[in-house]
Coordinates of C-alpha atoms in Angstrom, one line a residue:
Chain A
X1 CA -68.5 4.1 59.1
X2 CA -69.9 1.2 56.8
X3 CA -69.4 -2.2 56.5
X4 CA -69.5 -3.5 52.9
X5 CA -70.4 -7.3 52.4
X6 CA -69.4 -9.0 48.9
X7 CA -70.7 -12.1 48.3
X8 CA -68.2 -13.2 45.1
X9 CA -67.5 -16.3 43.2
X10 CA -64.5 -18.2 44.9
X11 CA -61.9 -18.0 42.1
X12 CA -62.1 -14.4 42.4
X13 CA -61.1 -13.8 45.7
X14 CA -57.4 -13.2 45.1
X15 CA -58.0 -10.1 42.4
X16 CA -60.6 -8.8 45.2
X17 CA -57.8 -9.0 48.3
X18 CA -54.7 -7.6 45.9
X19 CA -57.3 -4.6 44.9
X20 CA -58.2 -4.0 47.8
X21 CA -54.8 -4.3 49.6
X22 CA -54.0 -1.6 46.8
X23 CA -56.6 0.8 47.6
X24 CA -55.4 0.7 50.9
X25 CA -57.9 -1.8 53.0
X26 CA -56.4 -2.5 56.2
X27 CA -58.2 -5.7 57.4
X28 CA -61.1 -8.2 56.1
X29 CA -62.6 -10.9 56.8
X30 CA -63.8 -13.8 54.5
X31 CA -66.3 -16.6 55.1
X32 CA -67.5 -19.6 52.9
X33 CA -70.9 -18.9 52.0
X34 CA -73.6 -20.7 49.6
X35 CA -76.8 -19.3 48.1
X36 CA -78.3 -18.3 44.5
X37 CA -79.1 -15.2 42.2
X38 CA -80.7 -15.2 39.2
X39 CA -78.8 -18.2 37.7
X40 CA -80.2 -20.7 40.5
X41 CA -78.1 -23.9 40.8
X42 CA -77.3 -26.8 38.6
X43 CA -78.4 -30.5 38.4
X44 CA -76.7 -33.8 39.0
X45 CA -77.7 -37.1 37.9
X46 CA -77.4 -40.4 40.4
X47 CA -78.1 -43.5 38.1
X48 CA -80.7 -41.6 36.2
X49 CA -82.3 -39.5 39.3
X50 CA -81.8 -36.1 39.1
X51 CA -81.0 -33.7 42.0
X52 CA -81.2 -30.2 41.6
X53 CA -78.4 -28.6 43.7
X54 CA -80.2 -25.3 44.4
X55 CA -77.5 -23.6 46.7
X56 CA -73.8 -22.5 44.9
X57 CA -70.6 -22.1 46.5
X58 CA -69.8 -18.4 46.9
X59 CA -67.2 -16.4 49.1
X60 CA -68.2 -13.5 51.8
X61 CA -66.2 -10.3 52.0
X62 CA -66.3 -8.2 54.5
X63 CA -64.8 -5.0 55.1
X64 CA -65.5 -2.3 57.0
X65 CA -64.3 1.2 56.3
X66 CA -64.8 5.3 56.5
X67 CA -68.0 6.6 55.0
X68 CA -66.1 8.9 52.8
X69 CA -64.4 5.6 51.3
X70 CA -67.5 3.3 50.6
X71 CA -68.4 3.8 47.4
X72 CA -64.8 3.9 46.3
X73 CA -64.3 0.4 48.1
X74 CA -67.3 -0.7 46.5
X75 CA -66.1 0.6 43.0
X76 CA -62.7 -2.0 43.6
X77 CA -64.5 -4.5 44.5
X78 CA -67.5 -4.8 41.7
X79 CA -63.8 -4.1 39.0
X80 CA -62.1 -6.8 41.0
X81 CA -64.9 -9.7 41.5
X82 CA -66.7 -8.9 37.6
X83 CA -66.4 -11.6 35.0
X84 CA -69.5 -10.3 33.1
X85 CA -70.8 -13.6 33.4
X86 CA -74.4 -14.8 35.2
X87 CA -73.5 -15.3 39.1
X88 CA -71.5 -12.7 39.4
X89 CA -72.5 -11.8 43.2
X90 CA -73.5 -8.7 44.8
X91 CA -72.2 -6.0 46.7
X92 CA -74.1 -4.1 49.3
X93 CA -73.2 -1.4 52.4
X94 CA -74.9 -1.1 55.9
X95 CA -73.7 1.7 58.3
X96 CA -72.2 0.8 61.4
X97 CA -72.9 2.1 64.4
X98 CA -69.9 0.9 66.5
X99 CA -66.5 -0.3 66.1
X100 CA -64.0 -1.0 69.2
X101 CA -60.7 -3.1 68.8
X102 CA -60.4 -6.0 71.0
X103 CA -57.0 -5.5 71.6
X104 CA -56.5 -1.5 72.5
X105 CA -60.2 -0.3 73.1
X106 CA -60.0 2.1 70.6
X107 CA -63.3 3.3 69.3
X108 CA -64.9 4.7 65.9
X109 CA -62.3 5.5 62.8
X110 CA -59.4 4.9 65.1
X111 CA -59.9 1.2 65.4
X112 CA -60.3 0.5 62.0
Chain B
X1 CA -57.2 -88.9 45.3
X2 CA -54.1 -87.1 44.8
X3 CA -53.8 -83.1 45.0
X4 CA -53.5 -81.8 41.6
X5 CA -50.8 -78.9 42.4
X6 CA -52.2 -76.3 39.9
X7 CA -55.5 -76.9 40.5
X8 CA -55.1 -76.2 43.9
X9 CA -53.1 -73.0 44.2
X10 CA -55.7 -71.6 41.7
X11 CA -59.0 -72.5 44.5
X12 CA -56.5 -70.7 47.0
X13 CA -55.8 -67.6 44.8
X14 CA -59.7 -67.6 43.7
X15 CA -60.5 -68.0 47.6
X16 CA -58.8 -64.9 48.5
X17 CA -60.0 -63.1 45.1
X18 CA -63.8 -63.5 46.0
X19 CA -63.3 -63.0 49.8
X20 CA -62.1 -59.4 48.8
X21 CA -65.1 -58.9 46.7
X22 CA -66.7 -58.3 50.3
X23 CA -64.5 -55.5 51.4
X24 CA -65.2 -53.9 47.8
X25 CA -68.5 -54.4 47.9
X26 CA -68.3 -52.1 51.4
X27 CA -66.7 -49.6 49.2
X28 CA -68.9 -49.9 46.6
X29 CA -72.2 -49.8 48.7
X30 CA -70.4 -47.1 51.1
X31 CA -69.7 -44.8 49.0
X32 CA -73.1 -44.5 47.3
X33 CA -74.3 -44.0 51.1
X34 CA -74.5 -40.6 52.8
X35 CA -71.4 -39.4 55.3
X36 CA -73.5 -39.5 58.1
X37 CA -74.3 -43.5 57.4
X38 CA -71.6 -44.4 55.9
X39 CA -69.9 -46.5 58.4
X40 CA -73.0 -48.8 59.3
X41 CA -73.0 -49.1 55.1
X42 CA -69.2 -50.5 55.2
X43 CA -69.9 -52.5 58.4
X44 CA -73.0 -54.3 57.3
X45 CA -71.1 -55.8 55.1
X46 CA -67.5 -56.5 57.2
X47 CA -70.2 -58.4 59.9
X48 CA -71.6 -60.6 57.6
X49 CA -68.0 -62.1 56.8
X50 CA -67.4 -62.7 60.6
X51 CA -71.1 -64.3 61.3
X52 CA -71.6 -66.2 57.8
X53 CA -67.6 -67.0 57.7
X54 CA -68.4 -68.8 61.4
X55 CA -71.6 -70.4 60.5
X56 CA -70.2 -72.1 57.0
X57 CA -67.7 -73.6 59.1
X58 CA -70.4 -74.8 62.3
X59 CA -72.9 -76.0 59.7
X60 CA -73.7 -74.2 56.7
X61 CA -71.0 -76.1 54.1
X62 CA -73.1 -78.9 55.6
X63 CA -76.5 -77.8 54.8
X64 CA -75.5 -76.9 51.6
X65 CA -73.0 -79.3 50.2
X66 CA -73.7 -82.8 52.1
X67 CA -75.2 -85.3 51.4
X68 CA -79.0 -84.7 52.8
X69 CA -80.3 -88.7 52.5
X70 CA -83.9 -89.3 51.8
X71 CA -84.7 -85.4 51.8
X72 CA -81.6 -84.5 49.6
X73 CA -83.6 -82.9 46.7
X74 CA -84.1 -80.1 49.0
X75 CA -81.4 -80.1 51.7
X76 CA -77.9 -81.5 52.7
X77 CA -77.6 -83.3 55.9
X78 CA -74.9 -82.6 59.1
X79 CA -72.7 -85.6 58.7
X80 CA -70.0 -82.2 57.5
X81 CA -70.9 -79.7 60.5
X82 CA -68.2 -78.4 62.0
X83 CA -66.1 -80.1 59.3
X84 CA -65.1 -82.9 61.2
X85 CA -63.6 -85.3 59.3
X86 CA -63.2 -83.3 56.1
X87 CA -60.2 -82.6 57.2
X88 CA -59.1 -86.3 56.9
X89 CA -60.4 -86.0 53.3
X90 CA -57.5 -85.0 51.0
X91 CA -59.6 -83.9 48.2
X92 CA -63.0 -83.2 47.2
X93 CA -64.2 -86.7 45.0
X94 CA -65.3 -84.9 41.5
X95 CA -61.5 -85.4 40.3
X96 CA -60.3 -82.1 40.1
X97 CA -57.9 -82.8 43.0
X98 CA -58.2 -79.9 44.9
X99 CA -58.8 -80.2 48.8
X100 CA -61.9 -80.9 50.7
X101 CA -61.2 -77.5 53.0
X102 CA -60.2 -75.1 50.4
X103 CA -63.6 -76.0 48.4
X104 CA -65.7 -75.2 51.9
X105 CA -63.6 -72.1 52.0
X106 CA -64.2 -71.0 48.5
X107 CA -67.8 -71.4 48.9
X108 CA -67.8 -69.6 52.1
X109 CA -67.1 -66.8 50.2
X110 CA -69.7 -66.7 48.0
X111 CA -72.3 -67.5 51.1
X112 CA -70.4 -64.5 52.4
X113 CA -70.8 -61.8 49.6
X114 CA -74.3 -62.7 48.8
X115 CA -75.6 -62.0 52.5
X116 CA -73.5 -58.6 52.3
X117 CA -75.7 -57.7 48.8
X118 CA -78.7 -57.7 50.4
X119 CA -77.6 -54.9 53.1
X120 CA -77.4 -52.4 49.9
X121 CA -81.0 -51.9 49.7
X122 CA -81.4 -51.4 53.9
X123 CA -78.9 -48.0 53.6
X124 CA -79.3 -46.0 56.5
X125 CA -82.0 -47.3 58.7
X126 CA -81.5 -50.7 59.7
X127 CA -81.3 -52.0 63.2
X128 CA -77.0 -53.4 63.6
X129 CA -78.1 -56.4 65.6
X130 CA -81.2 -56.8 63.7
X131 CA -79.3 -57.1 60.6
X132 CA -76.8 -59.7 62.7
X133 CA -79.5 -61.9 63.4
X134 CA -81.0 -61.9 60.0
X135 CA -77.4 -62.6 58.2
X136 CA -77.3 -65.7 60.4
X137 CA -80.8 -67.1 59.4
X138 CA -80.7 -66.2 56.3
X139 CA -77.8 -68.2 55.3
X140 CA -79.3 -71.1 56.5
X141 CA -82.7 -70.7 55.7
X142 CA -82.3 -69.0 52.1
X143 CA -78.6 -69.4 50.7
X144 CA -77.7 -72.5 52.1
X145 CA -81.1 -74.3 50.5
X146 CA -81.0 -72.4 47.3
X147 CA -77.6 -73.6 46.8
X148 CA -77.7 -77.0 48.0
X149 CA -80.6 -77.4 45.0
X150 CA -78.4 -75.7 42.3
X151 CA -74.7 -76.8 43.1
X152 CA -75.0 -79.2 46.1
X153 CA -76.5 -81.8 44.4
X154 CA -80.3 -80.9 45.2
X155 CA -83.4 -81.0 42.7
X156 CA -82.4 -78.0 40.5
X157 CA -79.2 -79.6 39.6
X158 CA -80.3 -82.9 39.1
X159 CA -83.7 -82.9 37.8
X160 CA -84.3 -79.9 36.0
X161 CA -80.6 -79.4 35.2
X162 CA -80.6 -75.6 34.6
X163 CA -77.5 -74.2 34.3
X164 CA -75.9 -71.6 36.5
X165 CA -72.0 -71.4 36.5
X166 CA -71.0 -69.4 39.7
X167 CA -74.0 -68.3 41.3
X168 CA -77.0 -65.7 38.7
X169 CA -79.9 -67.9 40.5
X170 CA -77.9 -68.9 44.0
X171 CA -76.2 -65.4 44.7
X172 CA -78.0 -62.4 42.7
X173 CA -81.2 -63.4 41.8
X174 CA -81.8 -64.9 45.1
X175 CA -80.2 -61.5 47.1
X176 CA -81.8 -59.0 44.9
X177 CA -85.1 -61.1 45.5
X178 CA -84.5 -61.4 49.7
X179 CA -83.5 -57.4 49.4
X180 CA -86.6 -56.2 48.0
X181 CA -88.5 -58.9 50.0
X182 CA -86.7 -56.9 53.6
X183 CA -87.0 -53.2 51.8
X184 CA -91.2 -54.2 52.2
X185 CA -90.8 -54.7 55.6
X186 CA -88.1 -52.0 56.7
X187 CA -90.3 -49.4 54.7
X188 CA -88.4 -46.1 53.0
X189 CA -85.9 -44.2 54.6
X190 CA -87.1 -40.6 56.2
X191 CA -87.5 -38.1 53.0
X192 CA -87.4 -40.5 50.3
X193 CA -87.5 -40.0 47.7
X194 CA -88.2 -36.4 48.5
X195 CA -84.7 -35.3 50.0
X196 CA -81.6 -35.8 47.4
X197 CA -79.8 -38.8 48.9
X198 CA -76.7 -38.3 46.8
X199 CA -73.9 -40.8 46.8
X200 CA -71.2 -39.0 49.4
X201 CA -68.4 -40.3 47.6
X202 CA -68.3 -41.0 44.6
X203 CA -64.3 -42.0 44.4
X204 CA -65.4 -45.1 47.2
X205 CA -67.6 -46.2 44.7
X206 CA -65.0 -46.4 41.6
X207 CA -62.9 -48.0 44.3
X208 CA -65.0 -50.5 45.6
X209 CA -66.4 -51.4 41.4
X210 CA -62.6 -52.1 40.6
X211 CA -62.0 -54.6 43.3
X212 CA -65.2 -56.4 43.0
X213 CA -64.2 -56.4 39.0
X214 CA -60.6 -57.7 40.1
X215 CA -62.4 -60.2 42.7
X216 CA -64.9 -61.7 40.1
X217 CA -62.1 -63.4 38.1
X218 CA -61.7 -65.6 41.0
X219 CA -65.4 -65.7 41.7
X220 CA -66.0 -67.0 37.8
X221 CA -62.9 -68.3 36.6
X222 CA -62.5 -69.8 40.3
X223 CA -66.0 -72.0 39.7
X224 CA -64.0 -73.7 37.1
X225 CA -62.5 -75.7 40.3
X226 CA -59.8 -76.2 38.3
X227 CA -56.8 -74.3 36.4
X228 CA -57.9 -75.3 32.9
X229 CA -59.5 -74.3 29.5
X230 CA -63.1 -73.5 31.6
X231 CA -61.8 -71.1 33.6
X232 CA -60.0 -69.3 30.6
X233 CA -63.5 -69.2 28.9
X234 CA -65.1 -67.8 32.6
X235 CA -62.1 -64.9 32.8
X236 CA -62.4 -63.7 29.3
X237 CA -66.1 -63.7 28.9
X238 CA -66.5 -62.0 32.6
X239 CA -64.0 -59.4 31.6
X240 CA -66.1 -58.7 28.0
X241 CA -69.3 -58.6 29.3
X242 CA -68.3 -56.1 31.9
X243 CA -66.8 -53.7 29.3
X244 CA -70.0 -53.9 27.5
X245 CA -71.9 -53.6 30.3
X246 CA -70.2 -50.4 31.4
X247 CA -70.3 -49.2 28.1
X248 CA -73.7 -49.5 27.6
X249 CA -74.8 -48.2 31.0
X250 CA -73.4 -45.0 30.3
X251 CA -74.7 -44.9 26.6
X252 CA -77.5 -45.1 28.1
X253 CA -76.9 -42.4 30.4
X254 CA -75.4 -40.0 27.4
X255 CA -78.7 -40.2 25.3
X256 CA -81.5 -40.4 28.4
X257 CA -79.8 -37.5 31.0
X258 CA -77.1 -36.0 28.8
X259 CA -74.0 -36.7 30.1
X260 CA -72.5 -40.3 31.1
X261 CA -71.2 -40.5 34.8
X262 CA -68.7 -42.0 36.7
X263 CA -71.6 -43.9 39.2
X264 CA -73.2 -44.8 35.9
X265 CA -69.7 -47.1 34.5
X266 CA -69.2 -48.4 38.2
X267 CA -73.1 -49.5 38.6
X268 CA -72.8 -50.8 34.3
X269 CA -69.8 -53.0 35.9
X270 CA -71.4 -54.5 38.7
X271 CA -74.6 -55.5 36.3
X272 CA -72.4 -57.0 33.9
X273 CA -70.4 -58.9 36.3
X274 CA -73.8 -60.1 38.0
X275 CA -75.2 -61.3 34.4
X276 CA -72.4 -63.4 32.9
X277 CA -71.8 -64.6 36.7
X278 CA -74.2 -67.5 35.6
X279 CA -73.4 -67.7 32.1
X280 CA -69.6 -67.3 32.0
X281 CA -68.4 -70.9 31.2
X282 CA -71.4 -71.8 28.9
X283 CA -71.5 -68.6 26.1
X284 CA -68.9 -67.9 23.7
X285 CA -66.7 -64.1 24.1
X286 CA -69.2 -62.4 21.2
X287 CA -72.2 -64.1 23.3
X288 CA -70.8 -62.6 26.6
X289 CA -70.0 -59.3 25.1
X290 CA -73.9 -59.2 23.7
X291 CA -75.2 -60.0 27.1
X292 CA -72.9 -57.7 28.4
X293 CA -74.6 -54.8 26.8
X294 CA -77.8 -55.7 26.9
X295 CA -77.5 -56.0 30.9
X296 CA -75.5 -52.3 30.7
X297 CA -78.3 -50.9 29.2
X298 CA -81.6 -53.0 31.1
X299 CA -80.6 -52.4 34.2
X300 CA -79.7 -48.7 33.5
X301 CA -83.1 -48.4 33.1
X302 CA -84.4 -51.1 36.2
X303 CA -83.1 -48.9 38.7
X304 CA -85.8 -46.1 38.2
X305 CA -88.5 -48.8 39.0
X306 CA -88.5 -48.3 43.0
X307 CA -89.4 -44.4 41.7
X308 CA -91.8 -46.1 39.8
X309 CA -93.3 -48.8 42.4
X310 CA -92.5 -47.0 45.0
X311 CA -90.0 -49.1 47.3
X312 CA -86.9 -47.7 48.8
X313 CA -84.5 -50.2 48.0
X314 CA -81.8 -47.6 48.6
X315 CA -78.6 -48.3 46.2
X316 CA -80.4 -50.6 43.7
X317 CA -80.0 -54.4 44.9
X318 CA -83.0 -55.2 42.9
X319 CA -82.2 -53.1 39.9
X320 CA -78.8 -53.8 39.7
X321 CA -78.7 -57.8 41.3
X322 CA -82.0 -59.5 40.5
X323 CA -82.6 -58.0 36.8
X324 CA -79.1 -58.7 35.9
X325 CA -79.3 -62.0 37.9
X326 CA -82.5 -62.5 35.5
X327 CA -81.2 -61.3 32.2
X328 CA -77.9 -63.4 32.3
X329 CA -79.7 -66.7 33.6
X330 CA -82.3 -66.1 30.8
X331 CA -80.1 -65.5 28.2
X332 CA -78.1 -68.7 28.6
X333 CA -81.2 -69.9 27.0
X334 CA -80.5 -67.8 24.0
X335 CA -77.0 -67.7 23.7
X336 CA -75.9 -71.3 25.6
X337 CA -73.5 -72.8 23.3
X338 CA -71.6 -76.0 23.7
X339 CA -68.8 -74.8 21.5
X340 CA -66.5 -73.4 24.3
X341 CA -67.4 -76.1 27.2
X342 CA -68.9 -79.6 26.6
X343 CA -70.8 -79.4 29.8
X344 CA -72.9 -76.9 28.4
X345 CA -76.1 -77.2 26.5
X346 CA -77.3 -75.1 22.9
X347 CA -79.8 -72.1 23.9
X348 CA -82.0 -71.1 20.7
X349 CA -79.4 -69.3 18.7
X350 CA -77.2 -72.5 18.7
X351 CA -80.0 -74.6 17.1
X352 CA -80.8 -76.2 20.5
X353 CA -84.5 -74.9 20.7
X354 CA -86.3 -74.0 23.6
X355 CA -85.5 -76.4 26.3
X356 CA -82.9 -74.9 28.1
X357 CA -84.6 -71.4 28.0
X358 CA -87.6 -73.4 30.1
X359 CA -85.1 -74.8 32.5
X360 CA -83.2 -72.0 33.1
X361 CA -87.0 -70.0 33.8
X362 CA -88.0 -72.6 36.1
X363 CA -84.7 -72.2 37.9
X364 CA -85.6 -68.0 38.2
X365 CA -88.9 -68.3 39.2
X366 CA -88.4 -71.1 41.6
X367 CA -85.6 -68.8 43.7
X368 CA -87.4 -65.6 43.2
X369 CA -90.3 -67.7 44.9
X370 CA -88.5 -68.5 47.6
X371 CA -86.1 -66.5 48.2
X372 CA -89.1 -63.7 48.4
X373 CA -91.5 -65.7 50.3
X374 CA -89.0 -67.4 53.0
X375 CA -87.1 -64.0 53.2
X376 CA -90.1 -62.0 54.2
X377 CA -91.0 -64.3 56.9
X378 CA -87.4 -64.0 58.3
X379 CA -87.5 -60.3 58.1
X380 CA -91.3 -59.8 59.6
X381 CA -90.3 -62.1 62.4
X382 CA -87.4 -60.0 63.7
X383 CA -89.6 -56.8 62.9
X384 CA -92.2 -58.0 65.7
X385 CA -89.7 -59.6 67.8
X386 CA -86.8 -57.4 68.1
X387 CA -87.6 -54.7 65.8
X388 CA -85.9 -54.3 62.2
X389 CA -85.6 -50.5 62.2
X390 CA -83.9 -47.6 63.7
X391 CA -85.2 -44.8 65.8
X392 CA -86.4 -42.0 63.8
X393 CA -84.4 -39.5 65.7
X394 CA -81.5 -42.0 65.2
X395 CA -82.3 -42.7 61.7
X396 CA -82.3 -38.3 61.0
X397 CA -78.8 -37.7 63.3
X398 CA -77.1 -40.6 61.6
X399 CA -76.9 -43.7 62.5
X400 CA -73.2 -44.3 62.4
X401 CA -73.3 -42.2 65.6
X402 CA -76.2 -44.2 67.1
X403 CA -75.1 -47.4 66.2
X404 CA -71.7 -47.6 66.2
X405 CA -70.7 -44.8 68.4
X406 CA -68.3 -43.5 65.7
X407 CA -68.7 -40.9 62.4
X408 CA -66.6 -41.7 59.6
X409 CA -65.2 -38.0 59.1
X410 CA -64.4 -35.5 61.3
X411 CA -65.7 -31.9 59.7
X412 CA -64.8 -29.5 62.2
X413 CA -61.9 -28.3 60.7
X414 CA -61.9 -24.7 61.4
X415 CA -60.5 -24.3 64.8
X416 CA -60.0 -27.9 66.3
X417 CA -60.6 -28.6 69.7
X418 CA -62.7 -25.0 69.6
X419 CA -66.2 -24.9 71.3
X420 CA -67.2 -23.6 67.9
X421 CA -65.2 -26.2 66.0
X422 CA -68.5 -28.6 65.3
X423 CA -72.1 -28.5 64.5
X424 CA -71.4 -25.7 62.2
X425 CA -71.6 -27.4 59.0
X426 CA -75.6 -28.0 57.9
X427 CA -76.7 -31.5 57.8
X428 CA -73.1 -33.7 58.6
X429 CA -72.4 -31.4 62.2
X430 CA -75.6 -32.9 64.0
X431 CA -74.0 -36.6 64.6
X432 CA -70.5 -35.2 66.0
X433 CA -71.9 -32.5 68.4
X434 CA -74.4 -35.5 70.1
X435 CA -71.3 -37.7 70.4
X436 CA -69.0 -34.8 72.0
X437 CA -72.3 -34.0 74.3
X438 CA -71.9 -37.5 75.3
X439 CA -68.5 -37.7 75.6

């Protein structure tokens, strides 16, 4: 099993759930997240003092999913979140060891 | 004499129009504050309408406006404290028929707002009852001097006879001077001017700019004391020299950072309403609308000098008050022109030479004198005594929590009432979870 993490820009997030949802996810999570890439932040100016806002707003997705899936899941999701502009995000997979569900105690590919 | 009808429901309007300038000012000043601070920002200024609002009444109309017998030239007396007997007096005795008690009441405004200006510059880190106590001396050692000399019949009004219509010298010169003189003292808040103190709401500030705009018709037109051609030259000449003011804040702005702000029209405002403050009645429109942008554009660039020198005066009391203060009191030596109001006097562009330009300077540096020297005393006194500052722990969780045992947003939206719900936003969760840990 894997769990794939997405960190995407915000307005994207719909495209990434529907393709997802399509290519037959079952459950995700999302979280707020902030950080920079390449592009680092932007600037503001306060009455002529400039602060550079080094952290940007960016979305978490998480899903976890069968090993024989991941790369296809990661496919969806690098289609769904790309704009082919700078700050695109990233998308990266970790195995997982263990998965139980809270509700059944089912274990492994079951309680995906 | 007998009431003059108009005249007075104009004072009473005007009254109410500069009393509300306070409660903008708190939106103004708050805003420009950050979330964790905002509160004590607002409430600086809300306190110093109940404490100064008590003490005009007790005794500081008297200091200011009586009659102060052998040592009138520098202060009143307290034949008026408590305003006993004014009462009895139907109307003030310079014939523009308006009430003894609404005139104390105007002025309390002013004595109000002016205290509030000062708390600007103390953002974040200033003791509440400290700043209590130094509202209430202050009045009475600073403001109620200042403008006994200027409007209360006192040496600057009747020996040098510099002009100041509603207040450049008596209110912003001489609260952008007492703010920088407390800033010394307080020394810079944690991080500055390291850590990006951005304004936390920037809508507050639009908000609070727009009322003090609406308020300073009364303020200027009001100091007409009277319903009459004056104040029509005060209203139109404080409403073009805040356009051009605005405008050439954010002019500025455009050419020196790129791109013209919303903070950058509200502060171009306020400095335009502070400079014509003193020359409102005395310029023509095209002379207000000239000062007016040269303000915009001066102060635009005055509030970079604490980078520069080096003192935290947090939201640009000194920048904004005292150089605009300066550049409209100055420039009624310039562009002073008797051909709107009689009771004016020609500056050098109307043929009337120097003179005024050296009475209005002696007026400036005489406040800036004081006010800075008599300020600092005050404000080293209640350092040593009962301490001006904050706890540094207090001063880094937020001292809305600290001092006021309240935080002016609740962040934990994500699952309310949840262990989990707070302290998990950086920065703005600190303050809430100590008040819950309290609680």
């Amino acid at each position: 099993m894997k769990l794939i993490t997405a960190v995407i820009k915000p307005f994207k997030l719909d495209e990434v759930k529907a393709a997802l949802e399509t290519a037959g996810v079952k459950g995700l999570t999302v979280s707020e997240a902030s950080g920079f890439g390449r592009q680092k932040g932007h600037t503001e100016v306060y009455r002529g003092a400039e602060y550079k806002v080094d952290l940007v707003p960016k979305l978490r997705v998480e899903v976890l999913v069968d090993e024989a899936d991941a790369d296809e899941i990661i496919d969806v999701i690098v289609k769904a979140a790309r704009t082919e502009k700078i700050g695109d995000g990233k998308v990266w997979a970790v195995p997982v060891d263990t998965i139980v569900r809270v509700r059944t105690g089912e274990t492994g590919p079951e309680a995906l | 004499m007998k009431i003059d009808s108009g005249n007075t429901a104009w004072m009473l309007a005007s009254t109410a129009l500069v009393l509300l300038m306070t409660p903008g000012l708190a939106f103004f000043y708050g805003g420009m504050s950050r979330a964790k601070s905002v509160l004590n920002m607002m409430m600086m200024s809300f306190v110093s309408i109940a404490v100064v609002g008590m003490a005009w009444v007790v005794y500081g109309y008297s200091i200011a406006f009586s009659d102060g017998g052998g040592a009138n030239k520098f202060i009143g007396g307290l034949d008026d404290w408590g305003l006993v007997g004014l009462e009895k007096t139907a109307t003030l005795d310079d014939g523009t028929g308006i009430p003894s008690l609404v005139f104390v009441a105007f002025q309390a405004t002013f004595a109000i707002i002016t205290v509030a200006l000062i708390s600007g510059a103390l953002a974040d880190r200033t003791k509440f009852g400290a700043w209590v106590v130094f509202s209430l001396v202050w009045v009475t050692l600073v403001y109620a001097p200042i403008a006994h000399w200027v409007w209360g019949g006192g040496w600057i009004m009747d020996k040098v006879k510099a002009l100041d219509f509603a207040g450049g010298t008596v209110v912003h010169i001489n609260a952008g001077v007492a703010a920088l003189a407390v800033v010394l003292v307080l020394g810079k808040r944690r991080g500055w001017p390291k850590d990006p103190m951005r304004p936390h709401n920037l809508p507050f500030v639009l908000l609070g700019a727009g009322l003090l705009f609406f308020g300073w018709f009364g303020f200027n037109a009001g100091s007409a004391l009277a319903a009459n051609d004056i104040a029509g030259v005060a209203l139109i000449n404080t409403m073009v020299a805040t356009c051009a003011a605005g405008f050439g804040w954010i002019v500025v702005e455009k050419l020196r950072d790129g791109a013209s702000t919303t903070l950058g029209i509200a502060s171009g405002f306020v400095a335009g309403l502070v400079a014509i403050t003193p020359a409102c009645a005395y310029v023509t429109p095209v002379g207000a609308l000239v000062l007016g942008l040269i303000a915009g554009a001066v102060c635009a660039f005055a509030v970079s000098l604490k980078y520069k020198l080096g003192y935290d005066d947090s939201l640009d009391v000194v920048g904004v008050h005292m150089v605009g203060g300066i550049i409209g009191a100055l420039l009624i030596g310039f562009l002073g022109s008797t051909a709107v109001n009689p009771a004016g006097a020609k500056g050098l562009f109307a043929g009337g030479g120097l003179e005024l330009l050296g009475k209005q300077a002696i007026a400036v540096a005489v406040t800036i004198v004081y006010s800075f020297v008599v300020t600092f005393i005050i404000a080293k006194v209640i350092d040593l005594t009962m301490g001006f500052r904050i706890d540094a722990e207090d001063e880094i969780s937020g001292i809305d929590s600290a001092a006021h045992a309240e935080t002016a947003y609740d962040f934990g939206s994500v699952h309310a009432g949840s262990a989990i719900s707070h302290g998990t936003l950086a920065g703005s969760g600190s303050d809430q979870t100590k008040v819950e840990a309290e609680a």
